[in-house]
mmCIF file of C-alpha atoms in Angstrom:
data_model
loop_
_atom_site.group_PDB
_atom_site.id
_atom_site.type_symbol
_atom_site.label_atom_id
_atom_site.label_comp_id
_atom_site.label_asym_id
_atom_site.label_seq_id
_atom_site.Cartn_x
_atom_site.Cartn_y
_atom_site.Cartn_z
ATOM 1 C CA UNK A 83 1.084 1.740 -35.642
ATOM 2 C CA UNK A 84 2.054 3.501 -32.585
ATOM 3 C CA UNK A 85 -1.309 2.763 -30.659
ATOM 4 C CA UNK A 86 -0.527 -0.657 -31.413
ATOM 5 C CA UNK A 87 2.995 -0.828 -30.371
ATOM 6 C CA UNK A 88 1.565 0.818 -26.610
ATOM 7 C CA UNK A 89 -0.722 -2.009 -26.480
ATOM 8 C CA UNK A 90 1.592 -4.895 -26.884
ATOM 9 C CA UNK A 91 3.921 -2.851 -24.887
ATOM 10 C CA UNK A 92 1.378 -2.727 -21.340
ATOM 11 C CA UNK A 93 -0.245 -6.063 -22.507
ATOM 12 C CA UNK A 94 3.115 -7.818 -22.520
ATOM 13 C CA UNK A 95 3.845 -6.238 -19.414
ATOM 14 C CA UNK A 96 0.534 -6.816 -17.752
ATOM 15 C CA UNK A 97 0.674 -10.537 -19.041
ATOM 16 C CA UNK A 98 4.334 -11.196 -17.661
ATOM 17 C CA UNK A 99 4.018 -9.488 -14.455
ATOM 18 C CA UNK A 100 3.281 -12.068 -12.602
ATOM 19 C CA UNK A 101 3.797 -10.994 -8.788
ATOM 20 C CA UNK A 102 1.940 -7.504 -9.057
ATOM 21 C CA UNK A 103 3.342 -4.002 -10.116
ATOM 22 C CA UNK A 104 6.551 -3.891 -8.773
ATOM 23 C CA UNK A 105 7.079 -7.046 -10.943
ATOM 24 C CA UNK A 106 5.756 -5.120 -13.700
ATOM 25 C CA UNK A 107 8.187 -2.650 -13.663
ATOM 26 C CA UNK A 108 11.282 -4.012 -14.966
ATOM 27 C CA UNK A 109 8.824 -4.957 -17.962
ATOM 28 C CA UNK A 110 7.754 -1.857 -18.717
ATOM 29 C CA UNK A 111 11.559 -0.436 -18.835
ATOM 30 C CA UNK A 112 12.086 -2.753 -21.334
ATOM 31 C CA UNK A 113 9.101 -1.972 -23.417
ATOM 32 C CA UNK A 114 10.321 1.720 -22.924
ATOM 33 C CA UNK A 115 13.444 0.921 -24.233
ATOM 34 C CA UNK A 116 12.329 -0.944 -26.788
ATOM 35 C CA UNK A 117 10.547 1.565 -28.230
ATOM 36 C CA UNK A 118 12.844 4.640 -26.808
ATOM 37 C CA UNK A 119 9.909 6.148 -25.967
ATOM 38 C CA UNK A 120 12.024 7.991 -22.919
ATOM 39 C CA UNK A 121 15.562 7.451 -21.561
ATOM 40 C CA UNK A 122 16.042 6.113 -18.201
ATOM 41 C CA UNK A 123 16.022 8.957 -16.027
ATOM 42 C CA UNK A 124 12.557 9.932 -16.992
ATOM 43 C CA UNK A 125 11.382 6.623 -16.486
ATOM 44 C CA UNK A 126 13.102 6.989 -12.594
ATOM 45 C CA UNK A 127 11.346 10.534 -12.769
ATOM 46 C CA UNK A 128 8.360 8.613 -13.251
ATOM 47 C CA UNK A 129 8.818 5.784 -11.369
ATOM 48 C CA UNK A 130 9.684 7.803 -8.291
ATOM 49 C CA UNK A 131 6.319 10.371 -9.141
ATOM 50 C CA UNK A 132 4.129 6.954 -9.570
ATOM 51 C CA UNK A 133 4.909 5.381 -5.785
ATOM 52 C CA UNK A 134 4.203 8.697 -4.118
ATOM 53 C CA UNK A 135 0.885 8.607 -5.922
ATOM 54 C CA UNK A 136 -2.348 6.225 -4.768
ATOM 55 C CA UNK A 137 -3.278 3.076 -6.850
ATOM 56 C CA UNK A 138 -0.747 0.292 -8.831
ATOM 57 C CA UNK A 139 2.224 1.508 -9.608
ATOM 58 C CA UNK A 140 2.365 -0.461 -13.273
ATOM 59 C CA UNK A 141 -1.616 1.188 -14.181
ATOM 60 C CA UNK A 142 -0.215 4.712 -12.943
ATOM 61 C CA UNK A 143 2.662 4.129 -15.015
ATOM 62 C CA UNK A 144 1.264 2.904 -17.873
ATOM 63 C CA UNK A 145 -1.160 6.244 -18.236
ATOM 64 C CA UNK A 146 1.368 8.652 -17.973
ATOM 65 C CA UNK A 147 3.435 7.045 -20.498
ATOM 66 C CA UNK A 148 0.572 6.229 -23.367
ATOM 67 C CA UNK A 149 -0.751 9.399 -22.770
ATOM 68 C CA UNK A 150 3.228 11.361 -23.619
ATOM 69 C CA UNK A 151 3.557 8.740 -26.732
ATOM 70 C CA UNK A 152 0.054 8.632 -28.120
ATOM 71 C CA UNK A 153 -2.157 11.407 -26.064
ATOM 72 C CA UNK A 154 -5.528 10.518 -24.524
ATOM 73 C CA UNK A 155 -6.307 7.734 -26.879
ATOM 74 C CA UNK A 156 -2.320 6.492 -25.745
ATOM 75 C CA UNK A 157 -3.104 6.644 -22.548
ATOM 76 C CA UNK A 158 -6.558 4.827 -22.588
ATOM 77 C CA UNK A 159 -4.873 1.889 -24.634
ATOM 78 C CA UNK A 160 -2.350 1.518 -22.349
ATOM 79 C CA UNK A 161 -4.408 0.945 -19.067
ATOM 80 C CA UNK A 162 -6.669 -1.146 -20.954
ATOM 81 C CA UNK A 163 -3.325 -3.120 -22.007
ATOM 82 C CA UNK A 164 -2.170 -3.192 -18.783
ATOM 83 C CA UNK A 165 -5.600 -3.919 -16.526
ATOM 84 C CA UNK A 166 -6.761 -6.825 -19.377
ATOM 85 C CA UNK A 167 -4.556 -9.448 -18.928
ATOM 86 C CA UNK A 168 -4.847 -9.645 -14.885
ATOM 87 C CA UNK A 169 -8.858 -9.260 -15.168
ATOM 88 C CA UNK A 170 -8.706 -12.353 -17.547
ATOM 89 C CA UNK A 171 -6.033 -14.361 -16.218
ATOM 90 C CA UNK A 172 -7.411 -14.007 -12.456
ATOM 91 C CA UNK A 173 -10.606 -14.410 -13.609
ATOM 92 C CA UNK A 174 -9.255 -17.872 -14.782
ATOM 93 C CA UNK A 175 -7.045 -18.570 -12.704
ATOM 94 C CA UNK A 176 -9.591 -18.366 -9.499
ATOM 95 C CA UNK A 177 -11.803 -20.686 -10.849
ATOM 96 C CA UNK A 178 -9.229 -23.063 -11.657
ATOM 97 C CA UNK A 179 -6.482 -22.973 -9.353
ATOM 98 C CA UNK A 180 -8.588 -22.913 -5.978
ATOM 99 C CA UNK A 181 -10.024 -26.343 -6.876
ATOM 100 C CA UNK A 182 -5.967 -27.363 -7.296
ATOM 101 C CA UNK A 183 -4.561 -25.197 -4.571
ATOM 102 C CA UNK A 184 -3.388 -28.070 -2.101
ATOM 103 C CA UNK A 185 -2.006 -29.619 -4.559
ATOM 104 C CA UNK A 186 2.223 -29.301 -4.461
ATOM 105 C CA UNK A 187 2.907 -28.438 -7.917
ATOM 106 C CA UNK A 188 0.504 -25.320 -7.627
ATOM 107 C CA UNK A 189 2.489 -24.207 -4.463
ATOM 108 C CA UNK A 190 5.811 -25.077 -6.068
ATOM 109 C CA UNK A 191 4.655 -23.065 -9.502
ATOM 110 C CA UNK A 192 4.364 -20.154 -6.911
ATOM 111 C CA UNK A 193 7.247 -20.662 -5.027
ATOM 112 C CA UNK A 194 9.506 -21.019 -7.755
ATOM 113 C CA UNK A 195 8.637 -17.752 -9.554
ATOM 114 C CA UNK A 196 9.279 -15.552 -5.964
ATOM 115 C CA UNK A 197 12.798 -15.589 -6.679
ATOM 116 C CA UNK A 198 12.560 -14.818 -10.070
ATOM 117 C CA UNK A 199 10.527 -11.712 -9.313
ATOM 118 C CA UNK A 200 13.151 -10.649 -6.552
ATOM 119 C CA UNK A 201 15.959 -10.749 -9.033
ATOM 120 C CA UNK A 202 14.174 -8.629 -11.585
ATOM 121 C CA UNK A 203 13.722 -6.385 -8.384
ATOM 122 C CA UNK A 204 16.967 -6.502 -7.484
ATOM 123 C CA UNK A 205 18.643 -6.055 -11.210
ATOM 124 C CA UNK A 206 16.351 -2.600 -11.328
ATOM 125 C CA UNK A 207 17.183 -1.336 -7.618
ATOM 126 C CA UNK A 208 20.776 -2.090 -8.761
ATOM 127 C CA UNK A 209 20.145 0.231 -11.506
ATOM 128 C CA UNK A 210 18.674 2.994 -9.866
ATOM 129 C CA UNK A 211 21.658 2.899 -7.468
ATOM 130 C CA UNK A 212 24.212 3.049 -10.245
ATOM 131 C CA UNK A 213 22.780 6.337 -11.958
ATOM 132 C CA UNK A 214 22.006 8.152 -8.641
ATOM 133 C CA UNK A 215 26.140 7.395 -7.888
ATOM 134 C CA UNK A 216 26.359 9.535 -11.051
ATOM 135 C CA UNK A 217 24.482 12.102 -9.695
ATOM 136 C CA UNK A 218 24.772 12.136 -5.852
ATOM 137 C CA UNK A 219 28.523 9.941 -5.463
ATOM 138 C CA UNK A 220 28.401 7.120 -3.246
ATOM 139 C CA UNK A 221 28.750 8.827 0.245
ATOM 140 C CA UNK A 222 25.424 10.606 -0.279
ATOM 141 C CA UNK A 223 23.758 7.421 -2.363
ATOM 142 C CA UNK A 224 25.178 5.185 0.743
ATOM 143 C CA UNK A 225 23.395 7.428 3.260
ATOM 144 C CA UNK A 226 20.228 7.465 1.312
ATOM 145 C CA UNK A 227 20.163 3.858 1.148
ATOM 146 C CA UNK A 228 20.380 3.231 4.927
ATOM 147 C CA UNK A 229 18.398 6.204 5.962
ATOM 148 C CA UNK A 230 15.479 4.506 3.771
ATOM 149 C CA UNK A 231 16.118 1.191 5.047
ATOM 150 C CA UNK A 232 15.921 2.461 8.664
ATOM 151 C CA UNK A 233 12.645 4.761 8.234
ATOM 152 C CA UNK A 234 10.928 2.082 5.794
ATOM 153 C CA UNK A 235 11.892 -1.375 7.749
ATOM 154 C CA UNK A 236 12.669 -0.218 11.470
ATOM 155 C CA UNK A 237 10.204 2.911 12.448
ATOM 156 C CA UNK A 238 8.018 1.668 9.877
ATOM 157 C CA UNK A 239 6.870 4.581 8.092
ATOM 158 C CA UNK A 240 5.204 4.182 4.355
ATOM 159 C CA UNK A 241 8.042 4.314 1.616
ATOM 160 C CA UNK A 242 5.622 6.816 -0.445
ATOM 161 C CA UNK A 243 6.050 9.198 3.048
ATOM 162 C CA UNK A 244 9.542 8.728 2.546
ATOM 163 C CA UNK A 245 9.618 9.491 -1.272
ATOM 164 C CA UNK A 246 7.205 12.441 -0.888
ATOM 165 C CA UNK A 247 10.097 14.003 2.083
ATOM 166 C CA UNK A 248 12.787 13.432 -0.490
ATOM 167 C CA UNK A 249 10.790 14.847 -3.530
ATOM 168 C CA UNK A 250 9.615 18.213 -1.206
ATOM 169 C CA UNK A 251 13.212 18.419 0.276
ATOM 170 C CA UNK A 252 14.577 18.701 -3.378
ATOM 171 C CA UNK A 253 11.711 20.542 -4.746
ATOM 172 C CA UNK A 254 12.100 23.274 -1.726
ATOM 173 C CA UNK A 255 16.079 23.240 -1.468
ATOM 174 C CA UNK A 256 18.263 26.068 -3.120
ATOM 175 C CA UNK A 257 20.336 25.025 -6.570
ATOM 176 C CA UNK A 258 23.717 24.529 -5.373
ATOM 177 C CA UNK A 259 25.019 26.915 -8.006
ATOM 178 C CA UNK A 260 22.506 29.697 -6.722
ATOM 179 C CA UNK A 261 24.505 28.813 -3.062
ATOM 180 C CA UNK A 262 27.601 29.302 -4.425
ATOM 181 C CA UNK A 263 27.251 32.741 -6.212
ATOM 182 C CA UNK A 264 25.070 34.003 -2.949
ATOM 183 C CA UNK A 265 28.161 32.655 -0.756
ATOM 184 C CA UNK A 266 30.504 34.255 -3.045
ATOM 185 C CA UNK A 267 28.339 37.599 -2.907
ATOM 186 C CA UNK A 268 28.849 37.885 0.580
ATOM 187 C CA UNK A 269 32.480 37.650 0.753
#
């Protein structure tokens, strides 16, 4: 039963996605939730983990969690869930939709699903931004947010560069409790 639920869980996902991984994403927190197979701050843990990390974000995602609900066999099903549906379906769709491609109701079938996928982006960012206010408080969460913007959109540099400074800055930083009983040592 529970290899079963992780494949209709990725192969939902990997049939729904359209627009690539980061479209993928808000369907896989569902799944997740569906099942509770982790609450939502493991699934940022993960999330966060997964862009630093080579390769699609949904594939890399979907390994790690078959493999903590169901093990090796878990983790198998779930890239296979994932990876099927967009072998088939552009399989399919390649052969069929380049003889139709000039035609407007192909273009408007793609246009019209871009801002679907940038709500479901948005409605997760939104998210993300709402439980690191519970962690961080807005001044810090604010400051985050535009120092991202500026080294990801202005100076360009990768936003898995950016993630992987954040990550080693917290990995490498001093608890703040440790800080305080050291300051309070000293006086």
């Amino acid at each position: 039963m529970k290899h079963a639920q992780i494949f209709m869980a990725f192969f939902r996902a990997g049939m729904l996605g359209y627009g690539g991984g980061p479209a993928s994403i808000p369907l896989i927190l569902a799944e997740v939730k569906r099942y509770g197979w982790m609450d939502d701050d493991e699934f940022s843990d993960i999330l966060a983990i997964g862009n630093t990390l080579p390769g699609p974000i949904a594939t890399k995602m979907a390994g790690y969690i078959g493999y903590r609900v169901g093990g090796i066999l878990g983790m198998l099903n779930a890239i296979i869930a994932s990876v099927f549906p967009t072998v088939v379906l552009m399989i399919i769709l390649l052969v069929s939709l380049a003889s139709f491609r000039d035609y407007p109701w192909v273009q408007g079938m793609t246009n019209g699903v871009v801002p679907v996928v940038a709500v479901m982006l948005g409605a997760l960012t939104w998210g993300f931004i709402k439980r690191s206010k519970q962690d961080f408080g807005w001044m810090k969460v604010i400051f985050l947010l535009i120092g991202s913007i500026l080294l990801i959109e202005i100076f360009g540099i990768h936003p898995a560069l950016v993630i992987l400074a954040l990550l080693l800055f917290v990995f490498f930083r001093k608890p703040e409790k440790e800080q305080l009983k050291k300051e309070g040592e000293t006086e």
